Coordinates of C-alpha atoms in Angstrom, one line a residue:
M1 CA -149.3 79.8 72.6
S2 CA -147.5 81.6 75.4
R3 CA -149.0 84.4 77.3
R4 CA -147.0 87.4 78.4
T5 CA -147.6 88.7 81.8
P6 CA -147.8 92.5 81.8
E7 CA -144.8 94.3 83.2
R8 CA -145.1 95.2 86.8
E9 CA -144.7 98.9 87.7
W10 CA -141.2 99.4 89.2
R11 CA -142.8 101.0 92.3
F12 CA -144.2 97.6 93.3
Y13 CA -140.7 96.1 93.3
L14 CA -139.6 99.0 95.5
D15 CA -142.5 98.1 97.9
D16 CA -141.4 94.5 97.7
M17 CA -137.9 95.5 98.7
I18 CA -139.2 97.4 101.7
G19 CA -141.3 94.4 102.7
F20 CA -138.4 92.0 102.5
I21 CA -136.4 94.2 104.8
E22 CA -139.3 94.4 107.2
K23 CA -139.5 90.6 107.3
I24 CA -135.8 90.3 108.0
T25 CA -136.0 92.9 110.7
S26 CA -138.9 91.1 112.4
Y27 CA -137.1 87.7 112.1
T28 CA -133.9 88.9 113.7
Q29 CA -135.3 91.3 116.3
G30 CA -133.9 90.7 119.7
L31 CA -131.3 88.2 118.5
D32 CA -127.5 88.4 118.8
Q33 CA -125.3 87.0 116.0
A34 CA -124.8 83.6 117.8
S35 CA -128.6 83.1 118.2
F36 CA -129.2 84.2 114.7
V37 CA -126.8 81.7 113.2
A38 CA -128.0 78.9 115.6
S39 CA -131.6 79.4 114.5
E40 CA -131.8 77.5 111.2
L41 CA -135.3 78.7 110.3
T42 CA -134.4 82.4 111.0
Y43 CA -131.1 82.1 109.2
D44 CA -132.6 80.5 106.1
A45 CA -135.6 82.9 106.0
T46 CA -133.2 85.8 106.3
L47 CA -131.0 84.5 103.4
H48 CA -134.1 83.9 101.3
N49 CA -135.4 87.4 101.8
L50 CA -132.0 88.9 101.2
A51 CA -132.0 87.0 97.9
L52 CA -135.5 88.3 97.1
L53 CA -134.4 91.8 97.9
G54 CA -131.6 91.5 95.4
E55 CA -134.0 90.0 92.8
A56 CA -136.4 92.9 93.2
A57 CA -133.5 95.3 92.9
T58 CA -132.8 93.9 89.4
R59 CA -136.3 95.0 88.4
I60 CA -135.7 98.7 89.2
P61 CA -135.1 100.5 86.0
D62 CA -131.6 102.0 85.3
T63 CA -133.1 105.5 85.1
V64 CA -134.4 105.2 88.7
R65 CA -131.1 103.7 89.9
Q66 CA -129.2 106.6 88.3
R67 CA -131.4 109.1 90.1
H68 CA -130.6 107.4 93.4
P69 CA -126.9 106.6 93.5
E70 CA -127.0 106.6 97.3
I71 CA -128.6 103.2 97.1
P72 CA -125.9 100.5 96.6
W73 CA -127.9 98.8 93.8
R74 CA -125.0 96.8 92.5
L75 CA -124.0 95.5 95.9
I76 CA -127.6 94.5 96.6
V77 CA -127.7 92.5 93.4
A78 CA -124.2 91.1 94.0
T79 CA -125.3 89.9 97.4
R80 CA -128.2 88.1 95.8
N81 CA -125.9 86.5 93.3
R82 CA -123.5 85.4 96.0
L83 CA -126.3 83.9 98.1
M84 CA -127.8 82.0 95.1
H85 CA -124.6 80.7 93.6
A86 CA -122.0 80.5 96.3
Y87 CA -124.0 79.3 99.2
L88 CA -121.2 77.3 100.8
G89 CA -119.1 80.5 100.9
I90 CA -121.5 82.6 102.8
D91 CA -119.9 84.4 105.7
D92 CA -122.0 84.7 108.8
D93 CA -120.3 87.9 109.9
T94 CA -121.0 89.6 106.6
I95 CA -124.7 88.5 106.7
W96 CA -125.1 89.7 110.3
S97 CA -123.4 93.1 109.4
I98 CA -125.8 93.5 106.4
V99 CA -128.8 92.7 108.7
Q100 CA -127.7 95.0 111.6
D101 CA -125.9 97.8 109.8
E102 CA -127.0 98.1 106.2
L103 CA -130.6 97.1 106.1
P104 CA -131.9 99.8 108.5
K105 CA -130.2 102.5 106.4
L106 CA -131.4 100.9 103.2
S107 CA -135.0 100.7 104.5
N108 CA -135.0 104.5 105.3
Q109 CA -133.5 105.3 101.8
L110 CA -136.1 103.1 100.0
A111 CA -138.9 104.6 102.1
S112 CA -137.8 108.1 101.1
I113 CA -137.8 107.2 97.4
R114 CA -141.3 105.7 97.8
A115 CA -142.6 108.7 99.7
A116 CA -141.3 111.1 97.0
Q117 CA -142.8 108.9 94.3
S118 CA -146.1 108.8 96.1
A119 CA -146.1 112.6 96.4
T120 CA -145.3 113.0 92.7
T121 CA -148.1 110.5 91.8
D122 CA -150.6 112.3 94.1
T123 CA -149.7 115.6 92.6
A124 CA -150.1 114.3 89.0
V125 CA -153.5 112.8 89.9
A126 CA -154.7 116.0 91.5
R127 CA -153.7 118.0 88.4
R128 CA -155.8 115.7 86.2
H129 CA -158.8 116.3 88.4
I130 CA -158.6 120.1 88.6
R131 CA -160.1 121.7 85.5
P132 CA -160.3 125.4 84.9
A133 CA -163.6 127.0 85.4
P134 CA -165.3 128.5 82.4
D135 CA -164.2 132.0 83.6
G136 CA -160.5 130.8 83.5
S137 CA -160.1 130.5 87.3
A138 CA -159.1 127.2 88.9
G139 CA -162.1 125.0 89.4
A140 CA -162.9 121.4 90.2

Protein backbone atom coordinates (compact mmCIF):
# COMPACT_ATOMS: atom_id res chain seq x y z
CA MET A 1 0.00 0.00 0.00
CA SER A 2 1.49 3.31 -1.02
CA ARG A 3 0.95 6.49 0.90
CA ARG A 4 0.55 9.75 -0.89
CA THR A 5 2.21 12.67 0.68
CA PRO A 6 0.01 15.74 0.75
CA GLU A 7 0.72 18.38 -1.84
CA ARG A 8 2.92 21.16 -0.57
CA GLU A 9 1.58 24.68 -0.88
CA TRP A 10 3.31 26.48 -3.77
CA ARG A 11 4.35 29.32 -1.47
CA PHE A 12 6.72 26.91 0.28
CA TYR A 13 8.47 26.21 -3.03
CA LEU A 14 8.81 29.95 -3.52
CA ASP A 15 10.41 30.16 -0.05
CA ASP A 16 12.72 27.30 -1.05
CA MET A 17 13.77 29.17 -4.18
CA ILE A 18 14.62 32.25 -2.14
CA GLY A 19 16.57 30.06 0.29
CA PHE A 20 18.59 28.40 -2.48
CA ILE A 21 19.54 31.82 -3.85
CA GLU A 22 20.58 32.94 -0.35
CA LYS A 23 22.81 29.89 -0.01
CA ILE A 24 24.45 30.50 -3.37
CA THR A 25 24.99 34.15 -2.48
CA SER A 26 26.63 33.24 0.81
CA TYR A 27 28.82 30.58 -0.84
CA THR A 28 30.10 32.94 -3.52
CA GLN A 29 30.35 36.18 -1.54
CA GLY A 30 33.75 37.81 -1.92
CA LEU A 31 34.88 35.45 -4.68
CA ASP A 32 35.91 36.31 -8.19
CA GLN A 33 35.21 33.88 -11.02
CA ALA A 34 38.62 32.22 -10.90
CA SER A 35 38.35 31.59 -7.14
CA PHE A 36 34.81 30.32 -7.57
CA VAL A 37 35.79 27.80 -10.23
CA ALA A 38 38.90 26.74 -8.30
CA SER A 39 36.91 25.99 -5.14
CA GLU A 40 35.41 22.58 -5.86
CA LEU A 41 33.16 22.57 -2.80
CA THR A 42 31.79 26.03 -3.52
CA TYR A 43 31.36 25.25 -7.20
CA ASP A 44 29.59 21.95 -6.55
CA ALA A 45 27.37 23.43 -3.82
CA THR A 46 26.41 26.27 -6.14
CA LEU A 47 25.52 23.92 -9.00
CA HIS A 48 23.51 21.77 -6.61
CA ASN A 49 21.51 24.75 -5.35
CA LEU A 50 20.97 26.03 -8.89
CA ALA A 51 19.52 22.62 -9.75
CA LEU A 52 17.31 22.71 -6.65
CA LEU A 53 16.19 26.20 -7.62
CA GLY A 54 15.06 24.87 -10.98
CA GLU A 55 13.36 21.87 -9.39
CA ALA A 56 11.41 24.12 -7.02
CA ALA A 57 10.41 26.32 -9.99
CA THR A 58 8.77 23.30 -11.62
CA ARG A 59 6.45 23.11 -8.59
CA ILE A 60 5.10 26.63 -9.03
CA PRO A 61 1.65 26.36 -10.64
CA ASP A 62 1.13 27.66 -14.18
CA THR A 63 -1.41 30.18 -12.91
CA VAL A 64 1.23 31.77 -10.69
CA ARG A 65 3.83 31.67 -13.46
CA GLN A 66 1.43 33.39 -15.84
CA ARG A 67 0.75 36.14 -13.30
CA HIS A 68 4.50 36.78 -13.07
CA PRO A 69 5.95 36.74 -16.58
CA GLU A 70 8.85 38.89 -15.35
CA ILE A 71 10.32 35.74 -13.82
CA PRO A 72 12.19 33.62 -16.41
CA TRP A 73 10.51 30.39 -15.23
CA ARG A 74 11.39 28.38 -18.35
CA LEU A 75 15.01 29.50 -18.26
CA ILE A 76 15.29 28.55 -14.57
CA VAL A 77 13.93 25.07 -15.30
CA ALA A 78 16.06 24.75 -18.45
CA THR A 79 19.16 25.61 -16.41
CA ARG A 80 18.26 22.87 -13.95
CA ASN A 81 17.83 20.39 -16.80
CA ARG A 82 21.14 21.40 -18.33
CA LEU A 83 22.92 20.99 -14.99
CA MET A 84 21.39 17.58 -14.38
CA HIS A 85 21.74 16.10 -17.85
CA ALA A 86 24.67 17.80 -19.54
CA TYR A 87 27.11 18.22 -16.70
CA LEU A 88 30.13 17.90 -18.97
CA GLY A 89 28.87 20.81 -21.03
CA ILE A 90 28.53 23.32 -18.20
CA ASP A 91 30.08 26.64 -19.09
CA ASP A 92 31.82 28.36 -16.16
CA ASP A 93 31.24 31.82 -17.63
CA THR A 94 27.51 31.16 -17.88
CA ILE A 95 27.28 29.86 -14.32
CA TRP A 96 29.22 32.85 -12.99
CA SER A 97 26.98 35.24 -14.95
CA ILE A 98 23.89 33.59 -13.47
CA VAL A 99 25.33 33.85 -9.96
CA GLN A 100 26.50 37.46 -10.27
CA ASP A 101 23.91 39.03 -12.58
CA GLU A 102 20.72 37.00 -12.62
CA LEU A 103 20.29 35.66 -9.09
CA PRO A 104 20.26 39.04 -7.28
CA LYS A 105 17.52 40.27 -9.63
CA LEU A 106 15.60 37.00 -9.30
CA SER A 107 15.88 37.11 -5.52
CA ASN A 108 14.26 40.56 -5.46
CA GLN A 109 11.50 39.47 -7.82
CA LEU A 110 10.70 36.35 -5.79
CA ALA A 111 10.75 38.33 -2.54
CA SER A 112 8.24 40.76 -4.05
CA ILE A 113 5.91 37.92 -5.01
CA ARG A 114 6.25 36.44 -1.53
CA ALA A 115 5.58 39.78 0.18
CA ALA A 116 2.50 40.37 -1.97
CA GLN A 117 1.28 36.86 -1.23
CA SER A 118 1.85 37.32 2.50
CA ALA A 119 -0.08 40.60 2.44
CA THR A 120 -2.96 38.90 0.61
CA THR A 121 -2.96 36.00 3.08
CA ASP A 122 -2.81 38.36 6.08
CA THR A 123 -5.76 40.36 4.72
CA ALA A 124 -7.80 37.19 4.15
CA VAL A 125 -7.06 35.98 7.69
CA ALA A 126 -8.01 39.37 9.14
CA ARG A 127 -11.32 39.32 7.25
CA ARG A 128 -12.19 35.95 8.74
CA HIS A 129 -11.59 37.27 12.24
CA ILE A 130 -13.64 40.46 11.92
CA ARG A 131 -17.30 39.79 12.46
CA PRO A 132 -20.02 42.40 12.29
CA ALA A 133 -21.36 43.53 15.63
CA PRO A 134 -25.05 42.86 16.30
CA ASP A 135 -25.84 46.47 15.46
CA GLY A 136 -24.29 46.01 11.98
CA SER A 137 -21.09 47.97 12.64
CA ALA A 138 -17.68 46.39 12.27
CA GLY A 139 -16.73 44.44 15.35
CA ALA A 140 -14.23 41.90 16.51
